[in-house]
Amino acid sequence: MPHTLIDPALEAEYALRRRHPERESVYDGHRRLGAALRAVGGWRLDQRYGPGSRCLLDAFPAEEGAPVLFFIHGGYWRALDKSDVSFIAGPCLAAGVTLVAPGYDLVPGVRVADIVDEMRLALRWVVDNLSPSRIVVAGHSAGGQLAAMLALDQAERGDGPICALAGLSGVYDLRPLRHTSINADLGLSALEAAAMSPLLRLGDLPPGARLMPLLAAVGGEETDGFKRWSRDFAELWAARGGAVQHMEPARRNHFTLLDPLADGADPLTRAILALAHPPEA
């Protein structure tokens, strides 16, 4: 891996395992909810979309042709699993939205760029197999980076199936991570970190590029670094002509930010699901 020194200030901002030892209990709660929902049956689980060992996705279909929430799990590209976000399916289905949760291979076995390519394959599977009316790409933490890269793919092409992007405490600038212990697994070089940073890619979009609506959310109790990522990305998105909604739920940290997604009446959940339906005329 590229040799970089750990910056204690950046380590405190972005390496969250020591800061939040309670995160495993948060994950366990999400997993219990998801396991109960998956046990109901009738879903399309472990659908293969690519050659990697973890290139499988779970689809929780609403009616045929329903809009899709394509939600990518976090874990700094090195941990967690698609099943960790199954719990979101309940509110999705109640709103007539299909949830698709893709898995992906993890670092250090692959590069971050490889995972971005896997998400492109997963999105293609959704288009080919579900024929959705609309697709919202969304993700938490590292999943927010992956979702943003898919949205920027479409912005560069000029057209595509994505109608909106929802980033929940997304990692939009990977350069600071090179100076944290996280890079022991990521192995990012300076060039890789820049190339995989949605914030920089957004700034490099050609004039006139069309951006879909963005919902950027970050917990009110998150570190300044994560809040800055979300705000900077949202501000630049707006400056480049995209519609932006920014949310900062109170009393939510990086991990508990996902808790409300089990509740269809929560403002964050409602805001995400609203993106999946066309605006009323």
Short mmCIF file of C-alpha atoms in Angstrom, two decimals:
data_model
loop_
_atom_site.label_atom_id
_atom_site.label_comp_id
_atom_site.label_asym_id
_atom_site.label_seq_id
_atom_site.Cartn_x
_atom_site.Cartn_y
_atom_site.Cartn_z
CA MET A 1 0.00 0.00 0.00
CA PRO A 2 1.17 3.62 -0.48
CA HIS A 3 3.05 4.72 2.64
CA THR A 4 1.36 7.66 4.32
CA LEU A 5 1.57 8.96 7.86
CA ILE A 6 -1.53 8.97 10.02
CA ASP A 7 -2.79 12.45 10.87
CA PRO A 8 -4.32 12.31 14.39
CA ALA A 9 -6.86 15.02 13.57
CA LEU A 10 -8.09 13.22 10.45
CA GLU A 11 -8.08 9.91 12.30
CA ALA A 12 -10.43 11.40 14.90
CA GLU A 13 -12.76 12.78 12.21
CA TYR A 14 -13.07 9.74 9.97
CA ALA A 15 -11.99 6.54 11.76
CA LEU A 16 -15.17 5.97 13.75
CA ARG A 17 -14.76 2.50 15.26
CA ARG A 18 -13.24 3.76 18.51
CA ARG A 19 -15.57 6.75 18.69
CA HIS A 20 -18.69 4.56 18.39
CA PRO A 21 -18.24 1.19 20.12
CA GLU A 22 -22.05 0.94 20.20
CA ARG A 23 -22.22 0.61 16.42
CA GLU A 24 -22.46 -3.20 16.55
CA SER A 25 -25.64 -3.02 18.61
CA VAL A 26 -27.05 -0.60 16.03
CA TYR A 27 -26.17 -3.02 13.24
CA ASP A 28 -27.70 -5.90 15.19
CA GLY A 29 -30.99 -4.05 15.45
CA HIS A 30 -31.05 -3.44 11.71
CA ARG A 31 -30.17 -7.09 11.04
CA ARG A 32 -32.98 -8.40 13.23
CA LEU A 33 -35.53 -6.27 11.41
CA GLY A 34 -34.13 -7.30 8.04
CA ALA A 35 -34.04 -11.01 8.89
CA ALA A 36 -37.69 -10.95 9.91
CA LEU A 37 -38.65 -9.31 6.64
CA ARG A 38 -36.56 -11.64 4.48
CA ALA A 39 -38.15 -14.64 6.23
CA VAL A 40 -41.55 -13.67 4.84
CA GLY A 41 -40.49 -14.94 1.42
CA GLY A 42 -41.50 -13.91 -2.06
CA TRP A 43 -38.37 -11.86 -2.64
CA ARG A 44 -35.59 -12.19 -5.21
CA LEU A 45 -32.62 -12.78 -2.93
CA ASP A 46 -28.99 -13.43 -3.88
CA GLN A 47 -29.45 -12.57 -7.54
CA ARG A 48 -26.10 -12.71 -9.33
CA TYR A 49 -25.24 -9.59 -11.30
CA GLY A 50 -21.47 -9.97 -11.77
CA PRO A 51 -18.51 -12.37 -11.49
CA GLY A 52 -17.22 -11.39 -8.03
CA SER A 53 -17.91 -13.67 -5.07
CA ARG A 54 -20.10 -11.00 -3.42
CA CYS A 55 -21.67 -9.71 -6.64
CA LEU A 56 -25.17 -10.62 -5.51
CA LEU A 57 -28.16 -8.40 -4.87
CA ASP A 58 -31.44 -8.66 -3.01
CA ALA A 59 -34.60 -7.31 -4.63
CA PHE A 60 -37.82 -6.72 -2.70
CA PRO A 61 -40.28 -6.09 -5.53
CA ALA A 62 -43.36 -3.96 -5.27
CA GLU A 63 -45.65 -4.15 -8.30
CA GLU A 64 -44.21 -4.73 -11.78
CA GLY A 65 -42.44 -1.68 -13.16
CA ALA A 66 -42.47 0.07 -9.78
CA PRO A 67 -39.84 2.69 -9.04
CA VAL A 68 -36.67 1.34 -7.44
CA LEU A 69 -34.64 2.52 -4.47
CA PHE A 70 -31.16 1.16 -5.21
CA PHE A 71 -29.59 1.37 -1.74
CA ILE A 72 -25.88 0.63 -1.26
CA HIS A 73 -24.58 -0.34 2.18
CA GLY A 74 -21.61 1.35 3.83
CA GLY A 75 -18.66 -0.02 5.79
CA TYR A 76 -15.74 1.94 4.25
CA TRP A 77 -15.70 -0.54 1.34
CA ARG A 78 -14.23 -3.15 3.71
CA ALA A 79 -17.15 -4.41 5.83
CA LEU A 80 -20.88 -5.08 6.12
CA ASP A 81 -23.26 -6.73 3.67
CA LYS A 82 -26.36 -6.13 1.56
CA SER A 83 -28.49 -7.88 4.18
CA ASP A 84 -27.64 -5.11 6.65
CA VAL A 85 -30.02 -2.75 4.83
CA SER A 86 -32.89 -5.20 4.20
CA PHE A 87 -34.85 -3.51 6.99
CA ILE A 88 -35.49 -0.55 4.69
CA ALA A 89 -37.74 -2.72 2.50
CA GLY A 90 -40.82 -2.39 4.73
CA PRO A 91 -41.41 1.34 4.23
CA CYS A 92 -40.37 1.03 0.58
CA LEU A 93 -42.98 -1.60 -0.18
CA ALA A 94 -45.66 0.32 1.71
CA ALA A 95 -44.91 3.28 -0.58
CA GLY A 96 -45.02 1.17 -3.74
CA VAL A 97 -41.24 1.24 -4.19
CA THR A 98 -39.03 -1.76 -4.90
CA LEU A 99 -35.89 -1.96 -2.75
CA VAL A 100 -32.73 -3.31 -4.37
CA ALA A 101 -29.76 -3.87 -2.04
CA PRO A 102 -26.55 -4.81 -3.90
CA GLY A 103 -23.59 -6.53 -2.31
CA TYR A 104 -20.03 -6.00 -3.51
CA ASP A 105 -16.54 -7.37 -3.08
CA LEU A 106 -14.55 -5.76 -0.28
CA VAL A 107 -11.13 -4.19 0.03
CA PRO A 108 -8.32 -5.12 0.32
CA GLY A 109 -9.28 -7.95 -2.04
CA VAL A 110 -10.32 -5.41 -4.69
CA ARG A 111 -9.78 -1.69 -5.31
CA VAL A 112 -12.41 0.96 -4.70
CA ALA A 113 -12.54 1.50 -8.47
CA ASP A 114 -13.42 -2.18 -8.90
CA ILE A 115 -16.37 -1.76 -6.52
CA VAL A 116 -17.61 1.22 -8.54
CA ASP A 117 -17.52 -1.00 -11.62
CA GLU A 118 -19.49 -3.67 -9.75
CA MET A 119 -22.19 -1.16 -8.88
CA ARG A 120 -22.45 -0.25 -12.55
CA LEU A 121 -23.12 -3.92 -13.31
CA ALA A 122 -25.70 -4.11 -10.52
CA LEU A 123 -27.51 -1.06 -11.84
CA ARG A 124 -27.58 -2.61 -15.30
CA TRP A 125 -29.14 -5.75 -13.79
CA VAL A 126 -31.90 -3.62 -12.29
CA VAL A 127 -32.67 -1.97 -15.63
CA ASP A 128 -32.63 -5.27 -17.52
CA ASN A 129 -34.56 -7.38 -15.01
CA LEU A 130 -36.98 -5.04 -13.25
CA SER A 131 -37.76 -2.43 -15.94
CA PRO A 132 -38.40 0.22 -13.28
CA SER A 133 -40.25 3.42 -14.05
CA ARG A 134 -37.68 5.40 -12.03
CA ILE A 135 -34.49 4.64 -10.10
CA VAL A 136 -33.21 6.48 -7.03
CA VAL A 137 -29.58 5.61 -6.32
CA ALA A 138 -28.81 5.93 -2.62
CA GLY A 139 -26.23 4.85 -0.11
CA HIS A 140 -24.83 5.32 3.36
CA SER A 141 -21.21 6.35 4.04
CA ALA A 142 -19.05 4.49 1.48
CA GLY A 143 -22.33 3.53 -0.17
CA GLY A 144 -22.98 7.23 -0.63
CA GLN A 145 -19.72 7.51 -2.57
CA LEU A 146 -20.71 4.58 -4.77
CA ALA A 147 -24.19 5.99 -5.41
CA ALA A 148 -22.74 9.40 -6.25
CA MET A 149 -20.35 7.85 -8.77
CA LEU A 150 -23.31 6.21 -10.54
CA ALA A 151 -25.19 9.51 -10.61
CA LEU A 152 -22.16 11.30 -12.02
CA ASP A 153 -21.78 8.61 -14.69
CA GLN A 154 -25.23 9.60 -15.91
CA ALA A 155 -24.52 13.32 -15.65
CA GLU A 156 -21.47 12.85 -17.88
CA ARG A 157 -23.41 10.75 -20.42
CA GLY A 158 -26.35 13.12 -20.52
CA ASP A 159 -29.10 10.53 -20.05
CA GLY A 160 -29.96 7.36 -18.17
CA PRO A 161 -32.43 5.71 -15.81
CA ILE A 162 -31.53 7.50 -12.57
CA CYS A 163 -34.06 10.09 -11.41
CA ALA A 164 -32.43 11.17 -8.13
CA LEU A 165 -29.50 10.65 -5.75
CA ALA A 166 -29.79 10.25 -1.97
CA GLY A 167 -26.53 10.34 -0.03
CA LEU A 168 -26.65 9.57 3.69
CA SER A 169 -23.45 10.75 5.33
CA GLY A 170 -21.61 10.04 2.10
CA VAL A 171 -17.84 9.87 1.72
CA TYR A 172 -17.45 12.43 -1.06
CA ASP A 173 -13.73 13.21 -0.81
CA LEU A 174 -11.43 10.24 -0.28
CA ARG A 175 -8.19 12.20 -0.06
CA PRO A 176 -8.23 12.66 3.75
CA LEU A 177 -8.62 8.90 4.22
CA ARG A 178 -5.08 8.36 2.94
CA HIS A 179 -3.86 9.86 6.20
CA THR A 180 -5.91 7.59 8.47
CA SER A 181 -5.62 3.98 9.59
CA ILE A 182 -8.44 3.14 7.16
CA ASN A 183 -5.95 3.30 4.30
CA ALA A 184 -4.27 0.15 5.59
CA ASP A 185 -7.19 -1.64 3.93
CA LEU A 186 -7.99 0.81 1.14
CA GLY A 187 -4.42 1.20 -0.10
CA LEU A 188 -5.29 4.45 -1.86
CA SER A 189 -2.66 6.36 -3.76
CA ALA A 190 -3.05 10.11 -4.20
CA LEU A 191 -4.23 9.59 -7.78
CA GLU A 192 -6.76 6.90 -6.81
CA ALA A 193 -8.16 8.98 -3.95
CA ALA A 194 -8.73 11.92 -6.27
CA ALA A 195 -10.22 9.80 -9.07
CA MET A 196 -12.67 8.12 -6.68
CA SER A 197 -13.83 11.36 -5.02
CA PRO A 198 -17.32 12.41 -6.16
CA LEU A 199 -16.70 15.96 -4.94
CA LEU A 200 -13.79 16.39 -7.36
CA ARG A 201 -15.59 14.62 -10.19
CA LEU A 202 -18.60 16.87 -9.69
CA GLY A 203 -16.37 19.92 -9.99
CA ASP A 204 -14.95 18.59 -13.27
CA LEU A 205 -18.32 18.09 -14.99
CA PRO A 206 -18.56 19.89 -18.33
CA PRO A 207 -20.68 23.05 -18.46
CA GLY A 208 -24.33 22.28 -19.05
CA ALA A 209 -24.22 18.79 -17.55
CA ARG A 210 -27.69 17.87 -16.28
CA LEU A 211 -27.88 16.88 -12.63
CA MET A 212 -30.79 14.99 -11.09
CA PRO A 213 -32.19 16.08 -7.69
CA LEU A 214 -29.97 15.38 -4.68
CA LEU A 215 -30.96 14.62 -1.10
CA ALA A 216 -27.90 14.97 1.14
CA ALA A 217 -28.35 13.93 4.77
CA VAL A 218 -25.93 13.80 7.67
CA GLY A 219 -26.51 13.21 11.36
CA GLY A 220 -26.64 16.18 13.67
CA GLU A 221 -24.17 14.46 16.01
CA GLU A 222 -21.64 13.44 13.36
CA THR A 223 -18.09 14.72 13.21
CA ASP A 224 -17.30 18.02 11.55
CA GLY A 225 -15.55 16.12 8.77
CA PHE A 226 -18.64 14.16 7.75
CA LYS A 227 -20.83 17.26 8.03
CA ARG A 228 -18.39 19.18 5.85
CA TRP A 229 -18.39 16.45 3.20
CA SER A 230 -22.19 16.52 2.99
CA ARG A 231 -22.49 20.30 2.96
CA ASP A 232 -19.69 20.84 0.44
CA PHE A 233 -21.12 18.23 -1.92
CA ALA A 234 -24.64 19.68 -1.64
CA GLU A 235 -23.42 23.24 -2.18
CA LEU A 236 -21.41 22.31 -5.26
CA TRP A 237 -24.30 20.24 -6.63
CA ALA A 238 -26.55 23.30 -6.32
CA ALA A 239 -23.90 25.56 -7.85
CA ARG A 240 -23.76 23.24 -10.85
CA GLY A 241 -27.50 23.58 -11.34
CA GLY A 242 -28.92 20.58 -9.47
CA ALA A 243 -31.88 20.73 -7.11
CA VAL A 244 -30.76 20.01 -3.55
CA GLN A 245 -32.43 19.10 -0.28
CA HIS A 246 -30.11 18.98 2.74
CA MET A 247 -31.18 17.32 5.99
CA GLU A 248 -29.37 17.10 9.32
CA PRO A 249 -31.53 15.04 11.71
CA ALA A 250 -30.92 15.94 15.34
CA ARG A 251 -29.54 13.40 17.81
CA ARG A 252 -28.33 11.09 15.03
CA ASN A 253 -24.73 9.97 14.63
CA HIS A 254 -23.07 8.24 11.69
CA PHE A 255 -24.65 4.89 12.55
CA THR A 256 -28.01 5.81 14.06
CA LEU A 257 -28.72 8.01 11.03
CA LEU A 258 -30.14 4.87 9.39
CA ASP A 259 -32.51 3.99 12.25
CA PRO A 260 -35.39 6.15 10.95
CA LEU A 261 -35.41 4.27 7.65
CA ALA A 262 -37.42 1.52 9.36
CA ASP A 263 -40.24 4.04 9.89
CA GLY A 264 -42.20 5.12 6.84
CA ALA A 265 -43.51 8.18 8.69
CA ASP A 266 -40.07 9.58 9.54
CA PRO A 267 -39.18 12.79 7.64
CA LEU A 268 -35.92 11.34 6.27
CA THR A 269 -37.62 8.18 5.02
CA ARG A 270 -40.43 10.19 3.46
CA ALA A 271 -37.97 12.50 1.74
CA ILE A 272 -36.07 9.58 0.21
CA LEU A 273 -39.19 7.77 -0.96
CA ALA A 274 -40.65 10.98 -2.40
CA LEU A 275 -37.75 11.04 -4.85
CA ALA A 276 -38.95 7.75 -6.32
CA HIS A 277 -42.30 9.18 -7.40
CA PRO A 278 -42.68 11.78 -10.16
CA PRO A 279 -43.54 15.29 -8.98
CA GLU A 280 -47.23 16.08 -9.04
CA ALA A 281 -48.27 18.22 -11.97
#
